[in-house]
mmCIF file of C-alpha atoms in Angstrom:
data_model
loop_
_atom_site.group_PDB
_atom_site.id
_atom_site.type_symbol
_atom_site.label_atom_id
_atom_site.label_comp_id
_atom_site.label_asym_id
_atom_site.label_seq_id
_atom_site.Cartn_x
_atom_site.Cartn_y
_atom_site.Cartn_z
ATOM 1 C CA MET A 1095 1.889 -1.944 17.644
ATOM 2 C CA ILE A 1096 2.819 -0.118 14.463
ATOM 3 C CA GLN A 1097 3.472 3.511 15.355
ATOM 4 C CA GLY A 1098 1.239 6.126 13.801
ATOM 5 C CA LEU A 1099 -1.923 4.016 13.689
ATOM 6 C CA HIS A 1100 -4.933 4.983 15.778
ATOM 7 C CA GLN A 1101 -5.700 1.388 16.748
ATOM 8 C CA PRO A 1102 -3.295 -1.235 18.087
ATOM 9 C CA THR A 1103 -1.976 -3.735 15.551
ATOM 10 C CA HIS A 1104 -2.313 -7.314 16.743
ATOM 11 C CA ARG A 1105 0.930 -9.255 16.837
ATOM 12 C CA SER A 1106 -0.711 -12.121 14.904
ATOM 13 C CA TRP A 1107 -1.295 -9.772 11.944
ATOM 14 C CA ILE A 1108 2.329 -8.673 12.017
ATOM 15 C CA ASP A 1109 3.495 -12.297 12.178
ATOM 16 C CA GLN A 1110 1.343 -13.220 9.161
ATOM 17 C CA ALA A 1111 2.535 -10.211 7.175
ATOM 18 C CA LEU A 1112 6.168 -11.062 7.883
ATOM 19 C CA ALA A 1113 5.599 -14.722 7.018
ATOM 20 C CA HIS A 1114 4.210 -13.672 3.624
ATOM 21 C CA LEU A 1115 6.271 -10.548 3.038
ATOM 22 C CA ASP A 1116 6.706 -11.241 -0.684
ATOM 23 C CA THR A 1117 2.922 -11.242 -1.155
ATOM 24 C CA VAL A 1118 2.493 -8.088 0.930
ATOM 25 C CA LEU A 1119 5.167 -6.259 -1.054
ATOM 26 C CA LEU A 1120 3.754 -7.419 -4.395
ATOM 27 C CA ASP A 1121 0.292 -6.201 -3.410
ATOM 28 C CA HIS A 1122 1.723 -2.859 -2.303
ATOM 29 C CA ALA A 1123 3.650 -2.480 -5.561
ATOM 30 C CA GLN A 1124 0.483 -3.163 -7.566
ATOM 31 C CA CYS A 1125 -1.408 -0.522 -5.568
ATOM 32 C CA GLU A 1126 1.387 2.004 -6.160
ATOM 33 C CA ARG A 1127 1.371 1.228 -9.889
ATOM 34 C CA LYS A 1128 -2.380 1.756 -10.062
ATOM 35 C CA ALA A 1129 -2.089 5.051 -8.155
ATOM 36 C CA ALA A 1130 0.614 6.227 -10.562
ATOM 37 C CA GLY A 1131 -1.630 5.368 -13.513
ATOM 38 C CA VAL A 1132 -4.494 7.369 -12.028
ATOM 39 C CA ALA A 1133 -2.156 10.316 -11.422
ATOM 40 C CA LEU A 1134 -0.968 10.255 -15.034
ATOM 41 C CA SER A 1135 -4.550 10.030 -16.246
ATOM 42 C CA LEU A 1136 -5.513 13.083 -14.192
ATOM 43 C CA ILE A 1137 -2.497 15.020 -15.475
ATOM 44 C CA ASN A 1138 -3.551 14.291 -19.054
ATOM 45 C CA ARG A 1139 -7.202 15.050 -18.396
ATOM 46 C CA TYR A 1140 -6.580 18.378 -16.648
ATOM 47 C CA PRO A 1141 -3.476 19.970 -18.167
ATOM 48 C CA SER A 1142 -2.521 23.379 -16.798
#
């Protein structure tokens, strides 16, 4: 189980994630990039 989650994480999910770690990391990087873009957009839209 991954610590910090409210529900147990099945070992099969962990095994699949580790088997395709490059895909998992690429997806995570794309999500982080999108979040950064939204943050910059909000900064420009609502300057202090």
